[in-house]
Each structure stands twice: as structure tokens, then as C-alpha cells.
């Protein structure tokens, strides 16, 4: 299968108040590939993912999503193309019950959603369907947040430390889901420190170092 | 280097301006108080622009608050009526705007106070004879304000990333979407408060009755000038308050 560059970054430079995080980064991310991003704490992994999905806009350079500048999309349009899983699952869970969380979108828009019951089953939380989100453990919240990310059938998924808080069984299940979706042509950018995840799902591993991005490992 | 003003001066200014904006019922005076406090905020190099920039996304909530306030005010001339029922009056709108100004004064107060470090603010409150426990609680509360705004923004982003175009929703749906922002904010605040209290207890908080501090606060000449200006403003405002 030919690689399709879904996300293209050209000459990206970004600085925070204290330091320059990225200097003239050029990077392509493909559909049907699982790209892993590693790097030291504070190196800018999460910031880069936020730039890619259009949350951070004050950078110099260009970021293209499906051939169009990412800043020309609204967040809702990006959400239909790219699923994003926050580092902290609490940030994306805002409904009283698990079922409400999964059916939230239906209340506002008519959109072809994946069957939420099937997703709950895939992430081993179908028994929690009527549970209150407040009472979920961190691992359960993580699985719920991941399930909501897969809900809109995105073409590309950005997952920020998806395995943190997951036990061995649920991690293995997540690897299976990622690999099966990747085989169906969905692209992934996964930010992680989990080398087990890298070895099980990664096609190519990049590292943020010295304000740039370098290939750390090609699998 | 920027001149460091005594946190007690900032607390005094915030106390005076917040009290005045609550006491005054006349909107003209409230606006005057708001701009005076805005001036002090700029003077102390508070990050006002950043704060209002972050708040711009919540304008719809503020608009909703104005409408709700005005719906429950039956005085004044009708602006919008449905059949025989007066929905919005001019007095109601004024009341709504007045409520909003009070809210902004509180937010600017937070921005002024955080220009001093948390330790300085606590020490300032202690010097003003506020019990240490209360001083710590108020200071931590103020510190949490920007974090709450950040939490609200993140939830709003998460909602939009679920494919919901908020701007194109009907007003009723818009209000409904915004109502979802508050649940995670309240929950995370309670969780943070719980873990913070546990962590404080673990560090043997209040094990000794008397506390010492590394920070010694003293009034400089500039602080006295600011105190004088603020007292003068207080007198002028009260004078005008009585005339109007």
C-alpha cells in the first residue's frame, strides 16, 4: 500500500515564554502507519500534538491536514478527521454516566457514529455502561476516553500516553485494537514512554531532541 | 527589575474595589470602579489581556447570565415581549450588565493578587491578623482560579473535538453544551481540594501553634503612596455614591 501523508508539517518553529521548543521541524505522518513519538519530559511531545490538531495556533511554519492548512479548520471539523485522546482522561469526560458520555454527540448532531456498545465491549467497559463516570478508576476512565476517541470513525488518531494507568490485560487489548485499525488504513500518532507499546504497535519511532525530530527506530 | 509592592496593598485595593462594586447600585459608579481596578491591574502588571483572551470563549455564558438576570427583573420599559408577557426590559438589561461588571471585578481581583507569590500573599494576610489556616485557604483558592479557567477551556476543546460545531448550534443547544463544562470543573476542584488537604496533613500542618516565616514584609514609600491614593479614591467614590 502506498503511504498517504495525511499530516504534513513544514518549517515549524514554536517557543513558549521560557524557551524555544521546536526549530524548523519538517515531518510527515501517514495513514495506515503507527508513528510513535518519544522524548524526555518537557521536550514538547504534547505541545506538538496540540499543534497538529489545531489547539495551539501561535507558531510559525505550516501544518497541513489532508492537504489543507490546519488553521483553516474549525476544531469540530478536525474532530471528524482526527481523534484526540488527552494525556489526562478527566479532561475529556464530562457526562454523568458512561452511556451518556458515549451518546453525547447524538444529542447535538446527526453523525454516523460507531456503535457505542461495540466500543464499550472492545475496551472491556460494557459492564460499566450505567456507572457514574465520577466513580470510575483511572484505568477505566482511560479506557472510556479512548472509546470516545474512536467514536467518530476518524481517519487518524493522536493518542497521548494511552497506556498510562492500564493493566496488562487492557494494554494487550489496546495493542490489538490499534493494530487492527492500522491494518484497515487508519493512521496513528502515539506519544508514549511505554516501550512495550512501541514494540507491539510502532511502525516508526521518532524522538524529540534538541528542538528537532529525529528517527529513533524504524521497525 | 520590576518594583515589588507589598501584598497587603494589593489585598487592600482588591478589598476596597470589590466592596465598592457590591455596595454601589448605580451602574455608572460600578463601571468607574471596574476601570479603576483595571488601572491598578495594569499598574501591577497583572496578566489581564491573557485572562480576558481566555474568557472570550465564555462570552455566550456571560450573555446568558445577562438575559437570565434581566428576565427576572420586572421593572423598566419592555424591550422584548411575547404576547402579554414582558421578557426583557431595559432595567433588566442594566441589572444583567451590572451583575457582569461585579463578576469581572472579582476576576480582575484574582489577577491582581496573583502578581504576588503565594507565600507573600499568605504572609500579607497573616500580617493583617487573618488566622494562618484561613490565609492559606484563601491564597490557595485564588491560585486555583487560572487553573479552573484552563480546565473549562480543555473541556470546551474536548467537546468541539467530538465534532460539535458550537457556533452553528441553536441558542438553547449552545447553552446546553456550555452547561457540560461546569461538571468537570466542579469535580476536579473537589478532587484537587481533597488531595491538597491530604498532602497538607501529611506534612504535619498545624503541628506547632506558632509559625515562622522566611518572608519579612515591610511598607516602602511607594506602598504608602498607593495606600494614600486608594484611601483618597475610596473617599471620592463614597462621596459620589452619596450624591448619585
CSV table of C-alpha atoms in Angstrom, one decimal, chain B residues 58-235:
chain,number,residue,atom,x,y,z
B,58,UNK,CA,-17.3,32.0,27.5
B,59,UNK,CA,-19.0,35.2,26.2
B,60,UNK,CA,-22.1,33.2,25.4
B,61,UNK,CA,-22.4,32.2,29.1
B,62,UNK,CA,-22.0,35.9,30.1
B,63,UNK,CA,-24.7,36.8,27.6
B,64,UNK,CA,-26.9,34.1,29.0
B,65,UNK,CA,-26.3,35.5,32.6
B,66,UNK,CA,-27.3,38.9,31.4
B,67,UNK,CA,-30.5,37.6,29.8
B,68,UNK,CA,-31.4,35.4,32.9
B,69,UNK,CA,-30.8,38.4,35.2
B,70,UNK,CA,-33.0,40.6,33.0
B,71,UNK,CA,-35.8,38.1,32.7
B,72,UNK,CA,-36.3,38.1,36.4
B,73,UNK,CA,-36.3,41.9,36.6
B,74,UNK,CA,-39.8,43.2,36.0
B,75,UNK,CA,-39.0,47.0,36.3
B,76,UNK,CA,-38.5,49.4,33.4
B,77,UNK,CA,-39.7,49.5,29.8
B,78,UNK,CA,-40.3,46.4,27.9
B,79,UNK,CA,-37.8,45.7,25.1
B,80,UNK,CA,-38.9,42.2,24.1
B,81,UNK,CA,-42.5,40.9,24.9
B,82,UNK,CA,-44.2,37.7,23.9
B,83,UNK,CA,-47.9,38.2,23.8
B,84,UNK,CA,-48.7,39.9,27.2
B,85,UNK,CA,-45.6,38.6,28.9
B,86,UNK,CA,-42.7,41.0,29.1
B,87,UNK,CA,-39.5,39.0,28.6
B,88,UNK,CA,-36.7,41.6,28.7
B,89,UNK,CA,-36.8,45.2,30.0
B,90,UNK,CA,-34.3,48.0,29.8
B,91,UNK,CA,-33.8,47.9,33.6
B,92,UNK,CA,-33.4,44.1,33.3
B,93,UNK,CA,-30.5,44.5,30.8
B,94,UNK,CA,-28.9,47.2,33.1
B,95,UNK,CA,-29.2,44.8,36.0
B,96,UNK,CA,-27.6,42.0,34.0
B,97,UNK,CA,-24.7,44.1,32.9
B,98,UNK,CA,-24.2,45.3,36.4
B,99,UNK,CA,-24.0,41.6,37.5
B,100,UNK,CA,-21.4,41.0,34.9
B,101,UNK,CA,-19.3,44.0,36.0
B,102,UNK,CA,-19.3,42.6,39.5
B,103,UNK,CA,-18.1,39.3,38.2
B,104,UNK,CA,-15.3,40.9,36.2
B,105,UNK,CA,-14.2,42.9,39.2
B,106,UNK,CA,-13.8,39.6,41.1
B,107,UNK,CA,-11.8,38.1,38.2
B,108,UNK,CA,-9.5,41.2,38.0
B,109,UNK,CA,-9.1,41.0,41.8
B,110,UNK,CA,-7.8,37.4,41.3
B,111,UNK,CA,-5.4,38.6,38.6
B,112,UNK,CA,-4.0,41.4,40.8
B,113,UNK,CA,-3.5,39.1,43.8
B,114,UNK,CA,-1.6,36.5,41.8
B,115,UNK,CA,1.0,39.1,40.9
B,116,UNK,CA,2.5,38.4,44.3
B,117,UNK,CA,3.7,34.9,45.1
B,118,UNK,CA,1.5,32.6,47.1
B,119,UNK,CA,3.9,32.8,50.1
B,120,UNK,CA,3.9,36.6,50.0
B,121,UNK,CA,0.1,36.7,49.9
B,122,UNK,CA,-0.3,34.3,52.8
B,123,UNK,CA,2.3,36.4,54.8
B,124,UNK,CA,0.4,39.5,53.9
B,125,UNK,CA,-2.9,38.1,55.2
B,126,UNK,CA,-1.2,36.8,58.4
B,127,UNK,CA,0.2,40.3,59.0
B,128,UNK,CA,-3.3,41.6,58.6
B,129,UNK,CA,-4.2,39.3,61.5
B,130,UNK,CA,-6.1,36.8,59.4
B,131,UNK,CA,-5.6,33.3,61.0
B,132,UNK,CA,-2.9,31.3,59.1
B,133,UNK,CA,-5.4,28.5,58.2
B,134,UNK,CA,-7.8,31.0,56.6
B,135,UNK,CA,-4.9,32.8,54.9
B,136,UNK,CA,-3.7,29.6,53.4
B,137,UNK,CA,-7.1,28.6,52.2
B,138,UNK,CA,-7.9,32.0,50.6
B,139,UNK,CA,-4.5,32.1,48.9
B,140,UNK,CA,-4.8,28.6,47.5
B,141,UNK,CA,-8.3,29.4,46.3
B,142,UNK,CA,-7.1,32.4,44.4
B,143,UNK,CA,-4.3,30.4,42.9
B,144,UNK,CA,-6.8,27.9,41.6
B,145,UNK,CA,-8.7,30.5,39.5
B,146,UNK,CA,-6.5,30.3,36.4
B,147,UNK,CA,-6.5,26.5,36.7
B,148,UNK,CA,-10.3,26.5,36.7
B,149,UNK,CA,-10.3,28.6,33.5
B,150,UNK,CA,-7.8,26.2,31.9
B,151,UNK,CA,-10.0,23.2,32.9
B,152,UNK,CA,-13.0,24.9,31.3
B,153,UNK,CA,-11.1,25.6,28.1
B,154,UNK,CA,-9.9,22.0,27.9
B,155,UNK,CA,-13.4,20.6,28.3
B,156,UNK,CA,-14.7,23.0,25.6
B,157,UNK,CA,-11.9,21.8,23.3
B,158,UNK,CA,-12.8,18.2,24.0
B,159,UNK,CA,-16.5,18.9,23.2
B,160,UNK,CA,-15.6,20.5,19.9
B,161,UNK,CA,-13.2,17.7,19.0
B,162,UNK,CA,-16.3,15.4,19.2
B,163,UNK,CA,-17.4,17.1,16.0
B,164,UNK,CA,-19.8,19.6,17.6
B,165,UNK,CA,-19.7,23.0,15.9
B,166,UNK,CA,-20.8,25.2,18.8
B,167,UNK,CA,-21.2,28.3,16.8
B,168,UNK,CA,-23.7,26.8,14.5
B,169,UNK,CA,-25.9,25.3,17.3
B,170,UNK,CA,-29.2,26.9,18.2
B,171,UNK,CA,-29.0,29.1,21.3
B,172,UNK,CA,-30.8,26.5,23.5
B,173,UNK,CA,-28.3,23.8,22.4
B,174,UNK,CA,-25.4,26.2,22.9
B,175,UNK,CA,-26.5,26.8,26.5
B,176,UNK,CA,-26.9,23.1,27.0
B,177,UNK,CA,-23.4,22.4,25.7
B,178,UNK,CA,-21.9,25.0,27.9
B,179,UNK,CA,-23.6,23.5,30.9
B,180,UNK,CA,-21.4,20.4,30.4
B,181,UNK,CA,-18.3,22.5,31.1
B,182,UNK,CA,-19.1,23.0,34.8
B,183,UNK,CA,-19.4,19.4,35.9
B,184,UNK,CA,-15.7,18.5,35.3
B,185,UNK,CA,-14.6,21.9,36.8
B,186,UNK,CA,-16.5,21.2,40.0
B,187,UNK,CA,-15.4,17.6,40.2
B,188,UNK,CA,-11.7,18.4,39.5
B,189,UNK,CA,-11.9,21.3,42.1
B,190,UNK,CA,-13.2,18.9,44.7
B,191,UNK,CA,-10.6,16.3,43.8
B,192,UNK,CA,-7.8,18.8,44.0
B,193,UNK,CA,-9.1,20.1,47.3
B,194,UNK,CA,-9.2,16.6,48.7
B,195,UNK,CA,-5.7,15.6,47.6
B,196,UNK,CA,-4.3,19.0,48.7
B,197,UNK,CA,-5.8,18.7,52.2
B,198,UNK,CA,-4.3,15.1,52.4
B,199,UNK,CA,-0.9,16.4,51.3
B,200,UNK,CA,-1.0,19.2,53.8
B,201,UNK,CA,-1.9,16.8,56.6
B,202,UNK,CA,0.9,14.5,55.5
B,203,UNK,CA,3.3,17.4,56.0
B,204,UNK,CA,2.1,17.8,59.6
B,205,UNK,CA,0.3,21.1,59.1
B,206,UNK,CA,-0.6,22.8,62.3
B,207,UNK,CA,1.5,20.6,64.5
B,208,UNK,CA,3.0,23.7,66.1
B,209,UNK,CA,0.9,26.6,67.2
B,210,UNK,CA,3.2,29.4,66.1
B,211,UNK,CA,4.7,29.6,62.7
B,212,UNK,CA,7.8,31.4,61.5
B,213,UNK,CA,8.3,32.8,58.0
B,214,UNK,CA,11.3,33.5,55.9
B,215,UNK,CA,9.5,36.4,54.3
B,216,UNK,CA,9.6,39.7,56.1
B,217,UNK,CA,7.1,42.3,54.7
B,218,UNK,CA,7.7,46.0,55.1
B,219,UNK,CA,6.0,49.0,53.6
B,220,UNK,CA,8.1,51.1,51.2
B,221,UNK,CA,7.5,54.7,50.3
B,222,UNK,CA,5.7,53.6,47.1
B,223,UNK,CA,3.4,51.4,49.1
B,224,UNK,CA,2.4,54.3,51.4
B,225,UNK,CA,1.7,56.4,48.2
B,226,UNK,CA,-0.5,53.7,46.8
B,227,UNK,CA,-2.3,53.3,50.2
B,228,UNK,CA,-2.9,57.1,50.3
B,229,UNK,CA,-4.2,57.1,46.6
B,230,UNK,CA,-6.5,54.2,47.4
B,231,UNK,CA,-7.9,55.8,50.5
B,232,UNK,CA,-8.5,59.0,48.6
B,233,UNK,CA,-10.3,57.1,45.8
B,234,UNK,CA,-12.4,55.4,48.5
B,235,UNK,CA,-13.4,58.8,49.9
